[in-house]
XYZ file of C-alpha atoms in Angstrom:
591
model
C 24.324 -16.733 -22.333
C 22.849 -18.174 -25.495
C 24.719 -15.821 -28.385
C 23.534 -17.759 -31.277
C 19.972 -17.094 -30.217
C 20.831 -13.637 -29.713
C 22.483 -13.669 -32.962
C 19.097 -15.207 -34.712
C 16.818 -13.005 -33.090
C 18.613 -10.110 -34.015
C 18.732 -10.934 -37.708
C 15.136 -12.036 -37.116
C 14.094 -8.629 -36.168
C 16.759 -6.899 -38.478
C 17.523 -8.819 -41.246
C 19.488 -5.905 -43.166
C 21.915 -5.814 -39.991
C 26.012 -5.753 -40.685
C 28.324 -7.611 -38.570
C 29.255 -4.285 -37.069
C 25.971 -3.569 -36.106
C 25.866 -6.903 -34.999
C 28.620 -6.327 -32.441
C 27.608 -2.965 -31.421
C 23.629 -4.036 -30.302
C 25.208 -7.239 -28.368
C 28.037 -5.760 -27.394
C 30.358 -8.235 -28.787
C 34.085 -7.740 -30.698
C 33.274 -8.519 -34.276
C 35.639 -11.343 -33.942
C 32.957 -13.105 -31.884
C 30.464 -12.136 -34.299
C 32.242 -13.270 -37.302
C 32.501 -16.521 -35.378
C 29.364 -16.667 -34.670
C 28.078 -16.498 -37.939
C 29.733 -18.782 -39.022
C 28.599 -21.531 -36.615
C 24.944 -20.686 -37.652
C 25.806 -21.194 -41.341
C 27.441 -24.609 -39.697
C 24.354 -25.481 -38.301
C 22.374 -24.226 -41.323
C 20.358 -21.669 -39.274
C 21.065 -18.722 -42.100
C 20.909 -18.894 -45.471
C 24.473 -19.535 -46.953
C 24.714 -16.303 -48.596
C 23.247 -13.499 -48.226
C 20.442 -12.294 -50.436
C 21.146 -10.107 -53.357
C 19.191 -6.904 -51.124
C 21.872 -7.318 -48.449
C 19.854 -8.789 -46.108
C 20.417 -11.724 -43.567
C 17.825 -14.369 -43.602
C 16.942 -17.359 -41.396
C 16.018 -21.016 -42.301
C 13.679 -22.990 -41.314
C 15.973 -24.570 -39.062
C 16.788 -21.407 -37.772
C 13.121 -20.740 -37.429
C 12.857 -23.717 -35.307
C 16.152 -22.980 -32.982
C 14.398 -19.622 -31.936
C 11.441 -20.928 -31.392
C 12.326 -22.495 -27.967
C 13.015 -18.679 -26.603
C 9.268 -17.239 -28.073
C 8.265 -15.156 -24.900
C 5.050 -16.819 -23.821
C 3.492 -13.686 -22.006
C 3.718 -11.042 -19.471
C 2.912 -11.010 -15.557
C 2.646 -7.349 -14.763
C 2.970 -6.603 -10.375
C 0.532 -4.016 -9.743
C -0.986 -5.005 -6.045
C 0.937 -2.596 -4.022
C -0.368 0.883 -2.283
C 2.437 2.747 -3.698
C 2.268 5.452 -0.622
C 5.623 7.377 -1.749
C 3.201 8.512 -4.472
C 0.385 9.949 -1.886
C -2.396 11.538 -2.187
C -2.384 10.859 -5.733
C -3.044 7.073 -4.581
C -5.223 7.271 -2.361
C -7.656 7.526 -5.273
C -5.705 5.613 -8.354
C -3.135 2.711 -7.973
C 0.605 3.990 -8.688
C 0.543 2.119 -12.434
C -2.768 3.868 -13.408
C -0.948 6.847 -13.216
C -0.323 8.957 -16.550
C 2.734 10.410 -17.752
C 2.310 12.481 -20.456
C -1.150 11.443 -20.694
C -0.586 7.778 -21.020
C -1.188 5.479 -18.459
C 2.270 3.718 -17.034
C 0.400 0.108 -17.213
C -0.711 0.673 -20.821
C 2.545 2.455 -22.101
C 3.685 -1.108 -21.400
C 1.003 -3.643 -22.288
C 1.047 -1.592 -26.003
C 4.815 -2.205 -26.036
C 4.489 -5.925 -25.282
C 1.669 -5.811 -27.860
C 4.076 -4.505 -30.551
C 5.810 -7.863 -30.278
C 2.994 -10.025 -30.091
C 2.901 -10.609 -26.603
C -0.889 -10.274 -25.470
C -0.673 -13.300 -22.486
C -0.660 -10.812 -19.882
C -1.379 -11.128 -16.146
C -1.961 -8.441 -13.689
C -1.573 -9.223 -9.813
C -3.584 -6.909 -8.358
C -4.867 -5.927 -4.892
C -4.669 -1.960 -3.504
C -7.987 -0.643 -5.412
C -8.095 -4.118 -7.372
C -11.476 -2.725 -9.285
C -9.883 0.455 -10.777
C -8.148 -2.369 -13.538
C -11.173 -4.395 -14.486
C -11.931 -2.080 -17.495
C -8.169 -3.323 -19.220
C -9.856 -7.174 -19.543
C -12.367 -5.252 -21.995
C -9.421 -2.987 -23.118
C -6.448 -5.217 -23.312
C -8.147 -8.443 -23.101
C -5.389 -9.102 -19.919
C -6.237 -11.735 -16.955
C -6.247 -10.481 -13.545
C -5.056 -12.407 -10.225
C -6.175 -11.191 -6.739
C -3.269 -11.346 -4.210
C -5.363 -11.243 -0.969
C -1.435 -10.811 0.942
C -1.042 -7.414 -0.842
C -1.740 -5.438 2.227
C 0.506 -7.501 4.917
C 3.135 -8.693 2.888
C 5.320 -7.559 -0.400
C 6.584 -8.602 -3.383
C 7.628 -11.819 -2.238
C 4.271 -13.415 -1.544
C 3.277 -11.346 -4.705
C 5.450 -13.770 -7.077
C 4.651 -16.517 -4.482
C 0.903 -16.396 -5.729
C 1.087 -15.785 -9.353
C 4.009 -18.971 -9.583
C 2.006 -21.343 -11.742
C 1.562 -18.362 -14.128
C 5.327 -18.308 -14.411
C 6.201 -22.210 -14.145
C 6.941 -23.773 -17.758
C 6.697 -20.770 -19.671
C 8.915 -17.965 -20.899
C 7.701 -14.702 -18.991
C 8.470 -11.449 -18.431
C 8.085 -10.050 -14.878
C 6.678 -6.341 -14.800
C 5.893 -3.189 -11.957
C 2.940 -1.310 -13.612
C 4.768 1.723 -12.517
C 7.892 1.147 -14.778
C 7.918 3.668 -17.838
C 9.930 2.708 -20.848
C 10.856 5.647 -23.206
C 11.629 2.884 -25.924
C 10.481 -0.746 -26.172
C 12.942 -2.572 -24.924
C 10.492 -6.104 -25.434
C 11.324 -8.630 -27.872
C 8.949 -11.803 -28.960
C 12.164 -14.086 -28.309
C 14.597 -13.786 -25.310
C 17.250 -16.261 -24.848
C 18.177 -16.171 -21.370
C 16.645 -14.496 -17.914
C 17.612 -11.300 -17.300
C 17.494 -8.382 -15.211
C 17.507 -4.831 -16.373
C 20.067 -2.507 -15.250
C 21.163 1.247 -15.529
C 24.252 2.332 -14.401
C 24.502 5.058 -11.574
C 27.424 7.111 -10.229
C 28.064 8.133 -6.838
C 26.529 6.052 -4.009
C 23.584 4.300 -3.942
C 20.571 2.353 -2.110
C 19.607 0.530 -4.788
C 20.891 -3.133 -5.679
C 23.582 -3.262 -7.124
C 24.695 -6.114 -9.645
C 28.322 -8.134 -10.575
C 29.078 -10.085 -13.365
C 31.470 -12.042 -15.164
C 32.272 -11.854 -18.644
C 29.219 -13.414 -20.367
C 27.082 -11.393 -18.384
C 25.893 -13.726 -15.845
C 24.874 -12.208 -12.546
C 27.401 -13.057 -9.861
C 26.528 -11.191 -6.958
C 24.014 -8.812 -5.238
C 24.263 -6.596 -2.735
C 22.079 -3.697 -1.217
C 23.790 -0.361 -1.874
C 26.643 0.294 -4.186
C 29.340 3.174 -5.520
C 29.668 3.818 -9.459
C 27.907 0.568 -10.162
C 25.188 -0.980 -12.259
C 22.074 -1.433 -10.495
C 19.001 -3.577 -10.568
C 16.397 -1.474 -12.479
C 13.336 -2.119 -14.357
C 11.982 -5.325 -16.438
C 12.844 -8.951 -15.579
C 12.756 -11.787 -17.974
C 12.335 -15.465 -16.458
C 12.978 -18.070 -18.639
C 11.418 -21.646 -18.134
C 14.480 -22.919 -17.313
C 15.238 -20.243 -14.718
C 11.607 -20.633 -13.474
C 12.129 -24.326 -13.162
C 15.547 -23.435 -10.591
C 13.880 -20.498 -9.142
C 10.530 -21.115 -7.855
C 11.354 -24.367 -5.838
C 13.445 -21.265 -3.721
C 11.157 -18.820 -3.669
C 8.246 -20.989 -2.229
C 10.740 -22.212 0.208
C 11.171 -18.794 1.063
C 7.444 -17.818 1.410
C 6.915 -20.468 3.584
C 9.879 -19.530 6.238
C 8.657 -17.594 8.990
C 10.205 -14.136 8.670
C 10.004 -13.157 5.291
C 6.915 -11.535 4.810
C 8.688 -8.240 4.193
C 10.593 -9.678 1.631
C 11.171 -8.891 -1.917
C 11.285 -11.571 -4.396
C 14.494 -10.187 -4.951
C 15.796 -11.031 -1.969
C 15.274 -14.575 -2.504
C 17.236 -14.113 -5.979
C 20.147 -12.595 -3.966
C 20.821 -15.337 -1.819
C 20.535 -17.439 -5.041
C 22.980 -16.687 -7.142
C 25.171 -19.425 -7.470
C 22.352 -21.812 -7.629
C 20.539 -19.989 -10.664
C 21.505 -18.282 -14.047
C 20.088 -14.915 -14.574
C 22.225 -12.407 -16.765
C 22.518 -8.500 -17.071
C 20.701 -6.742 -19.108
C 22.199 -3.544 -19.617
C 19.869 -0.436 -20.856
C 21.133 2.998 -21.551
C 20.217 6.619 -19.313
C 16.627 7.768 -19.609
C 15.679 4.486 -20.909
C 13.728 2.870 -17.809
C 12.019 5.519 -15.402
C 11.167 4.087 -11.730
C 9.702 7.336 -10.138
C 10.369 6.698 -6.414
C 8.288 9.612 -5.258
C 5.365 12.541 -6.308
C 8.254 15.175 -6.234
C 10.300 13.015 -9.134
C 7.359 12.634 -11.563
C 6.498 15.936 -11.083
C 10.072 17.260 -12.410
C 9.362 13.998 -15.298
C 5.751 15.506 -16.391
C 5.484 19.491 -16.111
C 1.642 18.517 -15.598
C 1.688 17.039 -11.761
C 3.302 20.415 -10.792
C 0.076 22.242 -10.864
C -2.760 20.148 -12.582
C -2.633 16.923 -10.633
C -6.089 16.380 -10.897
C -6.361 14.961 -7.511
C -8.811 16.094 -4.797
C -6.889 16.798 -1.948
C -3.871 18.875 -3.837
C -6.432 20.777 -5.431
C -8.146 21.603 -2.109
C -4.679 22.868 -1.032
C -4.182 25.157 -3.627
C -7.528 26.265 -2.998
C -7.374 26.797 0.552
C -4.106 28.607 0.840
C -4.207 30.326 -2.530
C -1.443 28.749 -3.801
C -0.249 26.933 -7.419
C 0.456 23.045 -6.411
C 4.015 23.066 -7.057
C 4.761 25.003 -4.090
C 3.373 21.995 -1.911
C 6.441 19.891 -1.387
C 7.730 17.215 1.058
C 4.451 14.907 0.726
C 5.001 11.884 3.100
C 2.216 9.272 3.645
C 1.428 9.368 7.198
C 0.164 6.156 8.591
C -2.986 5.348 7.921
C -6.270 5.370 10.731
C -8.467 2.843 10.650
C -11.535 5.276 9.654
C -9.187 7.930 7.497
C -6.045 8.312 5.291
C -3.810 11.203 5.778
C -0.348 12.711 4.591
C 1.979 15.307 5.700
C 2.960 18.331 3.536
C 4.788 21.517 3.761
C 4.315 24.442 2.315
C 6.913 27.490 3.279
C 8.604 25.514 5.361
C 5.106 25.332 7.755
C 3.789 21.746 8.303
C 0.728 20.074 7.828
C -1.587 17.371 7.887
C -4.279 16.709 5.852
C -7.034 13.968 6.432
C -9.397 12.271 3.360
C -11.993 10.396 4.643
C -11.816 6.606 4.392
C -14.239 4.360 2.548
C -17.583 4.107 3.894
C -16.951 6.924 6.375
C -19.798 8.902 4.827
C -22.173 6.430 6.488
C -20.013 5.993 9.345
C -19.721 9.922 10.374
C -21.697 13.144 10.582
C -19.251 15.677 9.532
C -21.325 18.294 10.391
C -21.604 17.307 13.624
C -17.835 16.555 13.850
C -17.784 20.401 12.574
C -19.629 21.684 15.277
C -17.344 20.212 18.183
C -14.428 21.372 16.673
C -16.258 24.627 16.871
C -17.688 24.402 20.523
C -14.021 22.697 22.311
C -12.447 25.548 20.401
C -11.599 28.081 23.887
C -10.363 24.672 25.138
C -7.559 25.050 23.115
C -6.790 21.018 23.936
C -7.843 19.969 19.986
C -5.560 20.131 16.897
C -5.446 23.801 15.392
C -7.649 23.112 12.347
C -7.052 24.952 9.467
C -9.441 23.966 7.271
C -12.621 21.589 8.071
C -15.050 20.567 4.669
C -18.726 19.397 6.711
C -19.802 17.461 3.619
C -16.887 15.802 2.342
C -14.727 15.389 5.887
C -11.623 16.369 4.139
C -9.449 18.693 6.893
C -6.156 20.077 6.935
C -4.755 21.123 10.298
C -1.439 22.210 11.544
C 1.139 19.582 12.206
C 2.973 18.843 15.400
C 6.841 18.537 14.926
C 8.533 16.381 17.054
C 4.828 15.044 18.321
C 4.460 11.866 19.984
C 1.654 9.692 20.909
C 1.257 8.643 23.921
C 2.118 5.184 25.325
C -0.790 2.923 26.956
C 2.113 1.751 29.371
C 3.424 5.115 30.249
C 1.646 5.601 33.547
C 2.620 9.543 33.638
C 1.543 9.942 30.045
C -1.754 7.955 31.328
C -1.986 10.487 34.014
C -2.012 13.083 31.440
C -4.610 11.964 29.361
C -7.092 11.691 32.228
C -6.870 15.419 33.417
C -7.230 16.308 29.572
C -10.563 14.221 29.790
C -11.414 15.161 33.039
C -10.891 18.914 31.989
C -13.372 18.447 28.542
C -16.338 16.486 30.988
C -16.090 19.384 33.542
C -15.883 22.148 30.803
C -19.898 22.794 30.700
C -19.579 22.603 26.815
C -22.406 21.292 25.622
C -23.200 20.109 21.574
C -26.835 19.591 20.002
C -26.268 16.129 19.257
C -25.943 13.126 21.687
C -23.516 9.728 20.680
C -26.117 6.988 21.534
C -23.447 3.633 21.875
C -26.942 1.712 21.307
C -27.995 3.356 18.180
C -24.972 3.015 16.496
C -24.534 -0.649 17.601
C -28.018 -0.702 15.321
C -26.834 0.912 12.795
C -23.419 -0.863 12.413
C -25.539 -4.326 12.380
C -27.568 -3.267 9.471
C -24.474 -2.045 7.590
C -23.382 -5.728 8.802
C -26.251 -7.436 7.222
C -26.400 -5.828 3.716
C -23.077 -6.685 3.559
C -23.389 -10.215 3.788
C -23.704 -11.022 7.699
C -21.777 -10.225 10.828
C -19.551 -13.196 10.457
C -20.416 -14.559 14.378
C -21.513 -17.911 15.456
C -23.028 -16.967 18.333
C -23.899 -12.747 17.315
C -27.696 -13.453 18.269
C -27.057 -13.998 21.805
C -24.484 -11.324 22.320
C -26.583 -9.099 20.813
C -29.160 -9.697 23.421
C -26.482 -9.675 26.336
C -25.646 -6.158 24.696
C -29.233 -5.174 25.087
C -29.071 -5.754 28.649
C -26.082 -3.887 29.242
C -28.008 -0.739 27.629
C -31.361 -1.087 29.633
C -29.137 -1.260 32.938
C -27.007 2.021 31.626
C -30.367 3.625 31.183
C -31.694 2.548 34.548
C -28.663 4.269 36.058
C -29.526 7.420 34.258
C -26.361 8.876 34.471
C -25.611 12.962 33.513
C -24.134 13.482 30.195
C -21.229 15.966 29.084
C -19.207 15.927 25.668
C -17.141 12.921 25.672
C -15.222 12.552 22.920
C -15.758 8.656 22.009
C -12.395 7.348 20.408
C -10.278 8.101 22.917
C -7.866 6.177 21.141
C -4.427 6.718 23.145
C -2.844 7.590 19.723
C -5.530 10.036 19.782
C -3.616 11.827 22.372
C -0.575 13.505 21.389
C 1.805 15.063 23.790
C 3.854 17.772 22.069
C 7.862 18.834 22.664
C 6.767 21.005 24.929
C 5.271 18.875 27.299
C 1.224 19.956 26.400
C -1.281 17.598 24.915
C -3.834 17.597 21.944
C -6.604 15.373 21.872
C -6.936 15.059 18.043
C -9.747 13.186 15.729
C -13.017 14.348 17.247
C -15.248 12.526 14.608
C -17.347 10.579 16.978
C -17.774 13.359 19.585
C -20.677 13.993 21.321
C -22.991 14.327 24.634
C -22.878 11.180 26.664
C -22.192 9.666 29.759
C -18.214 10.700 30.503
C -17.316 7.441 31.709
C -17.375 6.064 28.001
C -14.210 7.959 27.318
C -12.745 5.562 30.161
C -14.283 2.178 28.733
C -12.848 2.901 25.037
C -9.278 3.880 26.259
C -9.462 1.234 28.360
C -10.242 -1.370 25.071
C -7.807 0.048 22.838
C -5.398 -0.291 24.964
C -6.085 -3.867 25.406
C -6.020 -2.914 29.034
C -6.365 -6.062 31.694
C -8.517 -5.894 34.690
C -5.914 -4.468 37.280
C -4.905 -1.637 34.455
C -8.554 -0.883 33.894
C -8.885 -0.480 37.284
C -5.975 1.991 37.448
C -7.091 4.228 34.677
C -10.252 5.129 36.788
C -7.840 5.843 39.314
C -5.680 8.078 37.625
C -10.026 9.765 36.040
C -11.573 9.988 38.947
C -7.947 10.616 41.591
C -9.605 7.738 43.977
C -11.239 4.285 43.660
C -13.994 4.178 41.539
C -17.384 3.651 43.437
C -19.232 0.316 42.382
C -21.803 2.010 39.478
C -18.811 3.775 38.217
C -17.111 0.414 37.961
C -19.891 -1.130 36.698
C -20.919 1.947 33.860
C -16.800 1.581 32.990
C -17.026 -2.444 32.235
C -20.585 -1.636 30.457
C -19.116 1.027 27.795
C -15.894 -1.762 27.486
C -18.098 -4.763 26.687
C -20.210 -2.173 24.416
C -17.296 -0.653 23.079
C -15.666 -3.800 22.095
C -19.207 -4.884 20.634
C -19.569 -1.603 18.273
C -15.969 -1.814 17.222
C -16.333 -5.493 16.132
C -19.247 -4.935 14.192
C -17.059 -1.660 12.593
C -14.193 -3.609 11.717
C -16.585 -6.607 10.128
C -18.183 -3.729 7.898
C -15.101 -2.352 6.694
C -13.934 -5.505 5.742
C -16.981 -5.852 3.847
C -15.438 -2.858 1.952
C -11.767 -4.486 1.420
C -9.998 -3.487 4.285
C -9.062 -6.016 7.073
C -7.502 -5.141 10.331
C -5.935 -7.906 11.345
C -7.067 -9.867 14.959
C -8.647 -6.327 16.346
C -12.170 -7.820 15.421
C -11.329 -10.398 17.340
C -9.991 -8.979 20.653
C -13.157 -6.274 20.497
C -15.899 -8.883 20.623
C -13.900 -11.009 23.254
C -14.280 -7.863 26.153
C -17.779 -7.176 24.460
C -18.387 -11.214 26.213
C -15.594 -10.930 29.277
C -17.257 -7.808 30.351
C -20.467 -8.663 30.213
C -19.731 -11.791 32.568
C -17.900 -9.525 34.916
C -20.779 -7.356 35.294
C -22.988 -9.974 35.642
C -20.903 -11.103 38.801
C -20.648 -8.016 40.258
C-alpha cells in the first residue's frame, strides 16, 4: 500500500489535519505517521513548516507525486435484470430505482462529480433505453453488453476492458447506495470495499495481512469482513488483471461467472487491498422486502403497476404483500409469485409486444367458457385490455416432463376431454392468418432474417390449401400446448394453464404444437397420437398432425424473429422451429 500517497491526498483534501487525525482516518499508530511525515518533508513533498493558520500544505513536488493516482473516471455495471427486485423491474432497471427520491445511479454519479470525476461509463443491457436521458443529464457514455441476458458479470467487465486498461478507474453496481461519499479524485492503490458482518454469512469474505493487502477469498464466512460495495482498479492492477480475466472469458464454463471469481483465484498473482467502510455506510439491497424496511415509501406507494393492481384487487395496503419471488420468465409474459396471508399467488404482466400479439378479450372469454371444466388455473383476477392476471398458485406444482410417457398420457386425456367438451368460443385461431400477420410484424421490423423465407412461405401456403381441402370439424383447442403448460399438481390432477392463444380450430393442432415443443422425433410424434387418439392414427390424421408441426414451427419462427426485433432473443428455438416447418413439409410431401 502506497502510505505516502495516502498521506498527500489526505492533506490534499484536509490540509488543517493533525497527526492524530492523520492516524485515526488511515488507521495508522501515530508513530507511522510521524514517520511518515517526515519522509515527505525528505522528499520535499510538504512544505517544511507548517503555515502560520495550522495548516499542512503540499509542494509542487508533492503536487506532481499525487498526480500519478488522479482517478481517471468511473465504469458504472448496470446491464443486469435485477429479478430479486421484481415487479418493480420489470418496468425500471434495479439502479434507476429511488431511495428517498433519488435515483441509486445518480446518488452516485453526483458523488463522483463532487470530486471531479465526470469520465463515466455505464454498461448497460436489461431495458438499455430507460438510461439514454443521463448522456443529456450527466453527459456519461454508455456501452451495450449484448451478453447481459446469458451471461454475468464476468463477460460484463470482459466487454467494457479497454475502458479500464491504462487508466485509474473505479468499478461501480448502479444499485450500490452510499450514505456518504466515500470517492476521492486520487486513490493510491486498488481496492475493494468491505463491511464487516457478524454471525455467518454467504457473502465473500476477505483476509489480509498487515498492510491491508487482500490475501484470500472465500465464499461464505463467520464474524468476518466481507466484499461489499465500490472497487477501485488501478492501472497497474488493470495491467495484472485483465490478461486473467479475458483468459477467463474465453474458457468454456464460465459464463456464470462473476468477475470476482476470476479475482479469487488471483490473489497471489495481483495486489488489491481492503478498503474498510463503517455500518450503514454502503447499502446493497438484495431484495424488494429490504428496501422496503430502507425507504418507508416502497411499503405502500411503490408506484409500480402490478403492486398497485394487488392492492386494488384484494383491498389491501402493499406492505402486506410479502415473499415476492421472480418466477421464470415465458417467452410471451413475465410473472412473479407473492403471498399474501400466507395464500399464494401468481401474477402475469404481459410481455413486450404482446398487445399485438394477443386478444385479451378473447383470452377472457375462454377462461370464461372452459370454466365448468374446472381443468384451467383458478383465476382470480383477469384485466381484458391490459392482460395483467393474478391467479392462485399451485404449491408443490410440477410441470410435466416431455419424456415422462405417463405424464404424456395425462396430458392427452386433458386434451382429449377439452375437444370432446362441446364448448364452443366466438372466435376461431386461423394458423394461416396469424402466419400473415407475424410476417408483417417481421417486415416493419427490418425482415424475417431467412435466406430462403420466400419459398417456405409458399411451401406453407400449400400446407394450408391441403388443410382446407380436408375440411376438418373444429372444437376449442387451446394452441400452446406447451408441455410446461401442463401442470400436474401434488395431488395427482392437472391444469392446463396460459390459454392466450385459445380458440376454435381443428383439435389435432394441439397435437402438432406439443409435438414441436417438445422437440419430439418422428417415432415420439407418432406415439403422442397414440397416447390422443388410444390407437394408430389414420393417414389424414397423420398427415393434418405433420401439417400443424411444419406450420407450427413456421409461426413460431417468425414469433421469435419479431421479438427479437424488440430485444429479446431466445436462443437456437428460432432455429429448431423453422427446421420442422421444412422437415415436415418434405414428409408430407412423401406421404
Amino acid at each position: 500500500m502506497n502510505r505516502i500517497g495516502l498521506v498527500c491526498r489526505y492533506i490534499k483534501e484536509h490540509p488543517y489535519c493533525t497527526q492524530r487525525e492523520l492516524a485515526q482516518q488511515l488507521e495508522l499508530s501515530l508513530g507511522t505517521v510521524n514517520t511518515l511525515l517526515k519522509e515527505c518533508y525528505k522528499r520535499k513533498f510538504l512544505a517544511q513548516e507548517k503555515s502560520t493558520a495550522g495548516t499542512y500544505e503540499l509542494t509542487g513536488a508533492g503536487e506532481h507525486f499525487l498526480e500519478q493516482f488522479r482517478v481517471d473516471g468511473a465504469l458504472l455495471i448496470a446491464a443486469g435484470f435485477g429479478s430479486r427486485f421484481v415487479p418493480l423491474t420489470f418496468e425500471t432497471p434495479k439502479g434507476l430505482l429511488e431511495v428517498f427520491g433519488e435515483r441509486m445511479i445518480e446518488r452516485q454519479i453526483l458523488q463522483l462529480h463532487q470530486v471531479g470525476i465526470t469520465n463515466i461509463t455505464i454498461v448497460v443491457g436489461y431495458l438499455k433505453e430507460k438510461f439514454e436521458y443521463l448522456i443529456d443529464k450527466y453527459g456519461v457514455t454508455l456501452l451495450y453488453n449484448p451478453e447481459y441476458s446469458c451471461k454475468n458479470t464476468l463477460a460484463t467487465i470482459y466487454r467494457a476492458r479497454e475502458i479500464l486498461r491504462g487508466r485509474n478507474m473505479y468499478v461501480l453496481s448502479s444499485d450500490n447506495w452510499m450514505r456518504e461519499n466515500m470517492f476521492h479524485s486520487w486513490e493510491c492503490d486498488a481496492w475493494y470495499a468491505a463491511v464487516y458482518m457478524e454471525g455467518n454469512t454467504s457473502e465473500w469474505s476477505l483476509k489480509y495481512n498487515r498492510k491491508k493487502c487482500i490475501t484470500e477469498i472465500t465464499i461464505g464466512g463467520n464474524n468476518c469482513w466481507v466484499m461489499y460495495g465500490p472497487v477501485y482498479f488501478s492501472r497497474n492492477f488493470s495491467e495484472q488483471f485483465l490478461p486473467l480475466l479475458e483468459a477467463a472469458y474465453k474458457t468454456p464454463g464460465t459464463e456464470q461467472m462473476y468477475w470476482e471469481h476470476v479475482l479469487k483465484d488471483s490473489i497471489g498473482n495481483v495486489e488489491i487491498y481492503i478498503n474498510k467502510q463503517p455500518d450503514s455506510q454502503i447499502y446493497e439491497f438484495e431484495n424488494l422486502e429490504e428496501l422496503r424496511r430502507f425507504d418507508p415509501k416502497y411499503q405502500n406507494q411503490s408506484d409500480n403497476k402490478a403492486m398497485e393492481l394487488i392492492a386494488d384487487v384484494f383491498h389491501i395496503q402493499e406492505s402486506e404483500v410479502h415473499n415476492i419471488q421472480c418466477l421464470k420468465s415465458g417467452m410471451t409474459n413475465k410473472s412473479f409469485y407473492f403471498q399474501l396471508n400466507g395464500q399464494p399467488y401468481i401474477c402475469r404482466i404481459p410481455g413486450s409486444g404482446t398487445e399485438f400479439l394477443i386478444s385479451r378479450p378473447q383470452e377472457t372469454a375462454v377462461y370464461k367458457a372452459i370454466k365448468p371444466l374446472n381443468i384451467s388455473e383458478e383465476v382470480i383476477y383477469m384485466d381484458e385490455h391490459t392482460g395483467y392476471k393474478i391467479a392462485k398458485y399451485y404449491e408443490g406444482a410440477r410441470n410435466a416432463s416431455s419424456s415422462n410417457i405417463e405424464d404424456m398420457n395425462s396430458c392427452m386425456k386433458v386434451l382429449h376431454r377439452l375437444h370432446t367438451s362441446g364448448i364452443v368460443v366466438d372466435h376461431d385461431f386461423d394458423i394461416w392468418e396469424r402466419i400473415c400477420f407475424y410476417e408483417k410484424l417481421c417486415m416493419s421490423h427490418g425482415g424475417t432474417l431467412f435466406e430462403d423465407y420466400e419459398i417456405v412461405h409458399n411451401k406453407m401456403a400449400e400446407l394450408t390449401d391441403y388443410l382446407k381441402r380436408l375440411g376438418r370439424l373444429k372444437t376449442l383447442a387451446h394452441i400452446d400446448s406447451n408441455v410446461d403448460n401442463f401442470l400436474i399438481l401434488s395431488d395427482g390432477s392437472i391444469k392446463l394453464i396460459d390459454w392466450e392463444y385459445a380458440g376454435m380450430c381443428d383439435p389435432l393442432i394441439d397435437l402438432g404444437m406439443c409435438a414441436i415443443y417438445s422437440y419430439y422425433n418422428d417415432d415420439q410424434v407418432e406415439q403422442l397420437m397414440m397416447l390422443y387418439l388410444g390407437r394408430s392414427p389414420e393417414k389424414e390424421e397423420r398427415s393434418a398432425v405433420y401439417c400443424y408441426m411444419a406450420l407450427g414451427g413456421f409461426l413460431w419462427a417468425l414469433w421469435a424473429v419479431y421479438k427479437k426485433a424488440l430485444g429479446e432473443e431466445f436462443g437456437d428455438y428460432t432455429l429448431i422451429m423453422y427446421r420442422y416447418a421444412k422437415r415436415y413439409y418434405e414428409k408430407i410431401k412423401k406421404m
